[in-house]
């Protein structure tokens, strides 16, 4: 099985709606820009053809809103493509969510970043081989054995917050998830401008 694009944790849908309903509009605005840059999207050829990549989230009162699993290829998202993660247990590899869509397969990593830093209100995850190669080991880098969407990756995030200057750098390169980069900020604007900055290096 390809190590890409599927959920590796156990989930439970609460049956509750995401409130307020227009919360997603803000995310959509930035997601559109990332989509246009090719940093969120869908593989069009090769062995990953048809698999969506990249996701974006924003902290809420009860957790965080995140784009749904397998939505990477969709150009403009509607409310039904979003999920609100409201409970996470990394040790049990388990989470609960509000809303109709299953949360992104990388929700566990987003959760770990929010947990480590209360000032973070937004997390963006992009795929770019060019950027990944350029930033690998130059920015805080999660170990090779930590694959995407696993508790190991979440524990790696915790280690980086303990041992590196990731809190200031706000960028994490995932050595065990080729192409994968996480960026975070106090809001979507800050996280997005960090990506723009490294994109143009
Ligand atoms: Zn990824």
Tab-separated table of C-alpha atoms and ligand atoms in Angstrom:
chain	number	residue	atom	x	y	z
A	1	UNK	CA	0.000	0.000	0.000
A	2	UNK	CA	1.225	3.484	-0.809
A	3	UNK	CA	2.151	5.457	2.280
A	4	UNK	CA	0.040	8.415	1.279
A	5	UNK	CA	-3.430	9.825	1.585
A	6	UNK	CA	-5.169	7.579	4.061
A	7	UNK	CA	-6.128	7.927	7.727
A	8	UNK	CA	-3.951	5.964	10.137
A	9	UNK	CA	-5.738	6.792	13.393
A	10	UNK	CA	-9.086	5.738	14.868
A	11	UNK	CA	-11.871	8.295	14.635
A	12	UNK	CA	-15.320	8.881	16.030
A	13	UNK	CA	-17.874	11.283	14.574
A	14	UNK	CA	-19.720	13.112	17.359
A	15	UNK	CA	-22.770	13.883	15.222
A	16	UNK	CA	-22.503	17.573	16.155
A	17	UNK	CA	-22.294	20.369	13.618
A	18	UNK	CA	-19.441	22.846	13.215
A	19	UNK	CA	-20.516	26.214	14.622
A	20	UNK	CA	-20.335	28.924	13.379
A	21	UNK	CA	-20.984	27.601	9.918
A	22	UNK	CA	-19.090	30.318	8.040
A	23	UNK	CA	-15.815	29.653	9.870
A	24	UNK	CA	-14.465	27.846	6.841
A	25	UNK	CA	-14.594	30.904	4.565
A	26	UNK	CA	-11.425	32.343	6.075
A	27	UNK	CA	-9.576	29.066	5.559
A	28	UNK	CA	-10.846	28.845	1.982
A	29	UNK	CA	-9.273	32.183	1.118
A	30	UNK	CA	-5.777	31.049	2.056
A	31	UNK	CA	-6.312	27.538	0.782
A	32	UNK	CA	-7.102	28.954	-2.647
A	33	UNK	CA	-3.742	30.764	-2.737
A	34	UNK	CA	-1.928	27.564	-1.719
A	35	UNK	CA	-3.864	25.617	-4.320
A	36	UNK	CA	-2.811	28.112	-6.980
A	37	UNK	CA	0.835	27.712	-5.935
A	38	UNK	CA	0.490	23.925	-6.268
A	39	UNK	CA	1.294	23.410	-2.579
A	40	UNK	CA	-2.125	21.882	-1.886
A	41	UNK	CA	-3.670	19.763	-4.628
A	42	UNK	CA	-3.771	16.343	-6.209
A	43	UNK	CA	-1.063	14.282	-7.903
A	44	UNK	CA	-1.825	14.187	-11.600
A	45	UNK	CA	0.678	11.556	-12.671
A	46	UNK	CA	3.010	8.864	-11.413
A	47	UNK	CA	2.301	6.276	-8.766
A	48	UNK	CA	0.523	8.791	-6.499
A	49	UNK	CA	-1.906	9.804	-9.259
A	50	UNK	CA	-5.304	10.802	-7.888
A	51	UNK	CA	-4.133	11.242	-4.295
A	52	UNK	CA	-4.845	14.600	-2.680
A	53	UNK	CA	-2.191	16.377	-0.622
A	54	UNK	CA	-1.872	19.337	1.691
A	55	UNK	CA	-4.206	20.550	4.421
A	56	UNK	CA	-4.924	23.605	6.477
A	57	UNK	CA	-6.428	24.194	9.913
A	58	UNK	CA	-7.477	26.933	12.310
A	59	UNK	CA	-7.917	26.780	16.092
A	60	UNK	CA	-11.455	27.057	17.481
A	61	UNK	CA	-12.922	27.260	20.971
A	62	UNK	CA	-13.228	23.452	21.208
A	63	UNK	CA	-10.326	22.300	19.043
A	64	UNK	CA	-9.526	23.103	15.439
A	65	UNK	CA	-11.236	23.141	12.057
A	66	UNK	CA	-9.361	21.232	9.381
A	67	UNK	CA	-9.913	20.387	5.741
A	68	UNK	CA	-11.393	16.929	5.277
A	69	UNK	CA	-9.531	13.832	4.191
A	70	UNK	CA	-9.090	13.443	0.412
A	71	UNK	CA	-10.109	17.019	-0.441
A	72	UNK	CA	-6.727	18.094	-1.884
A	73	UNK	CA	-7.873	17.880	-5.489
A	74	UNK	CA	-11.006	19.987	-5.011
A	75	UNK	CA	-10.524	23.582	-6.036
A	76	UNK	CA	-13.059	25.357	-3.806
A	77	UNK	CA	-14.240	23.689	-0.640
A	78	UNK	CA	-17.759	23.852	0.797
A	79	UNK	CA	-18.748	23.511	4.458
A	80	UNK	CA	-19.253	19.754	4.013
A	81	UNK	CA	-15.551	19.353	3.212
A	82	UNK	CA	-14.531	20.500	6.675
A	83	UNK	CA	-14.165	18.785	9.994
A	84	UNK	CA	-13.685	20.107	13.526
A	85	UNK	CA	-11.384	18.006	15.666
A	86	UNK	CA	-12.598	18.301	19.256
A	87	UNK	CA	-10.754	15.536	21.121
A	88	UNK	CA	-7.353	13.962	20.565
A	89	UNK	CA	-5.525	11.179	22.380
A	90	UNK	CA	-2.141	10.766	20.735
A	91	UNK	CA	-1.168	7.765	22.892
A	92	UNK	CA	-4.285	5.880	21.826
A	93	UNK	CA	-4.005	7.159	18.234
A	94	UNK	CA	-7.614	8.314	18.501
A	95	UNK	CA	-9.610	11.463	17.800
A	96	UNK	CA	-13.194	12.737	17.713
A	97	UNK	CA	-14.644	15.270	15.296
A	98	UNK	CA	-17.709	17.422	14.591
A	99	UNK	CA	-19.117	17.953	11.134
A	100	UNK	CA	-19.710	15.773	8.110
A	101	UNK	CA	-16.203	15.205	6.689
A	102	UNK	CA	-13.554	12.884	8.060
A	103	UNK	CA	-10.632	15.022	9.205
A	104	UNK	CA	-7.419	15.139	7.183
A	105	UNK	CA	-5.108	12.152	7.636
A	106	UNK	CA	-2.576	14.600	9.074
A	107	UNK	CA	-4.851	15.888	11.848
A	108	UNK	CA	-2.771	14.194	14.546
A	109	UNK	CA	0.263	16.273	13.559
A	110	UNK	CA	-1.784	19.480	13.541
A	111	UNK	CA	-3.090	18.558	16.996
A	112	UNK	CA	0.447	18.059	18.313
A	113	UNK	CA	1.491	21.524	17.110
A	114	UNK	CA	-1.547	23.203	18.731
A	115	UNK	CA	-0.881	21.316	21.935
A	116	UNK	CA	2.748	22.443	22.090
A	117	UNK	CA	2.109	26.116	21.599
A	118	UNK	CA	-1.009	27.915	22.832
A	119	UNK	CA	-0.139	30.959	20.682
A	120	UNK	CA	-0.503	28.983	17.481
A	121	UNK	CA	-3.874	29.543	15.860
A	122	UNK	CA	-3.204	28.139	12.424
A	123	UNK	CA	-1.298	25.252	10.834
A	124	UNK	CA	-0.655	24.710	7.141
A	125	UNK	CA	0.734	21.495	5.658
A	126	UNK	CA	2.029	21.550	2.093
A	127	UNK	CA	3.779	19.151	-0.253
A	128	UNK	CA	6.645	20.347	-2.425
A	129	UNK	CA	9.670	18.273	-3.335
A	130	UNK	CA	11.668	21.359	-4.278
A	131	UNK	CA	11.003	23.147	-0.985
A	132	UNK	CA	11.394	19.940	1.037
A	133	UNK	CA	14.863	19.290	-0.394
A	134	UNK	CA	15.857	22.882	0.178
A	135	UNK	CA	14.668	23.093	3.786
A	136	UNK	CA	15.523	19.561	4.966
A	137	UNK	CA	17.827	19.692	8.011
A	138	UNK	CA	18.139	23.482	7.640
A	139	UNK	CA	14.903	24.004	9.552
A	140	UNK	CA	13.716	21.875	12.484
A	141	UNK	CA	13.322	18.432	10.934
A	142	UNK	CA	11.230	15.523	12.196
A	143	UNK	CA	13.132	12.199	12.124
A	144	UNK	CA	13.066	9.799	9.195
A	145	UNK	CA	11.259	7.052	11.088
A	146	UNK	CA	8.251	9.316	11.776
A	147	UNK	CA	5.813	8.680	8.916
A	148	UNK	CA	2.924	10.988	8.127
A	149	UNK	CA	-0.158	10.919	10.291
A	150	UNK	CA	1.256	8.645	13.004
A	151	UNK	CA	1.662	9.076	16.773
A	152	UNK	CA	5.430	8.877	16.101
A	153	UNK	CA	5.139	12.047	14.055
A	154	UNK	CA	3.199	13.716	16.874
A	155	UNK	CA	5.905	12.695	19.361
A	156	UNK	CA	8.549	14.042	16.993
A	157	UNK	CA	6.738	17.385	17.009
A	158	UNK	CA	6.885	17.380	20.818
A	159	UNK	CA	10.606	16.591	20.701
A	160	UNK	CA	11.262	19.442	18.255
A	161	UNK	CA	9.460	21.883	20.577
A	162	UNK	CA	11.613	20.671	23.477
A	163	UNK	CA	14.975	20.507	21.716
A	164	UNK	CA	15.002	23.013	18.842
A	165	UNK	CA	14.076	26.614	18.065
A	166	UNK	CA	10.956	25.521	16.176
A	167	UNK	CA	8.861	27.909	18.260
A	168	UNK	CA	10.660	30.808	16.576
A	169	UNK	CA	11.219	29.198	13.162
A	170	UNK	CA	7.593	28.010	12.859
A	171	UNK	CA	8.528	25.548	10.122
A	172	UNK	CA	8.866	21.771	10.415
A	173	UNK	CA	10.272	19.597	7.657
A	174	UNK	CA	9.222	15.946	7.815
A	175	UNK	CA	12.182	13.742	6.842
A	176	UNK	CA	9.999	10.621	6.975
A	177	UNK	CA	7.307	12.175	4.800
A	178	UNK	CA	8.970	13.091	1.504
A	179	UNK	CA	7.733	16.502	0.269
A	180	UNK	CA	5.943	17.214	3.569
A	181	UNK	CA	6.373	20.575	5.321
A	182	UNK	CA	4.371	22.058	8.226
A	183	UNK	CA	4.170	25.793	8.869
A	184	UNK	CA	2.309	27.498	11.692
A	185	UNK	CA	1.553	30.940	13.024
A	186	UNK	CA	-0.596	33.078	15.291
A	187	UNK	CA	-3.085	33.238	12.431
A	188	UNK	CA	-3.500	32.073	8.840
A	189	UNK	CA	-1.917	35.257	7.564
A	190	UNK	CA	1.331	34.676	9.434
A	191	UNK	CA	1.545	30.998	8.482
A	192	UNK	CA	0.864	31.817	4.834
A	193	UNK	CA	3.433	34.596	4.632
A	194	UNK	CA	6.069	32.250	6.062
A	195	UNK	CA	5.373	29.852	3.221
A	196	UNK	CA	5.590	32.666	0.710
A	197	UNK	CA	8.928	33.648	2.194
A	198	UNK	CA	10.508	30.202	1.902
A	199	UNK	CA	8.841	29.641	-1.458
A	200	UNK	CA	10.761	32.523	-2.945
A	201	UNK	CA	14.172	31.619	-1.437
B	1	LIG	ZN1	1.417	15.272	3.778
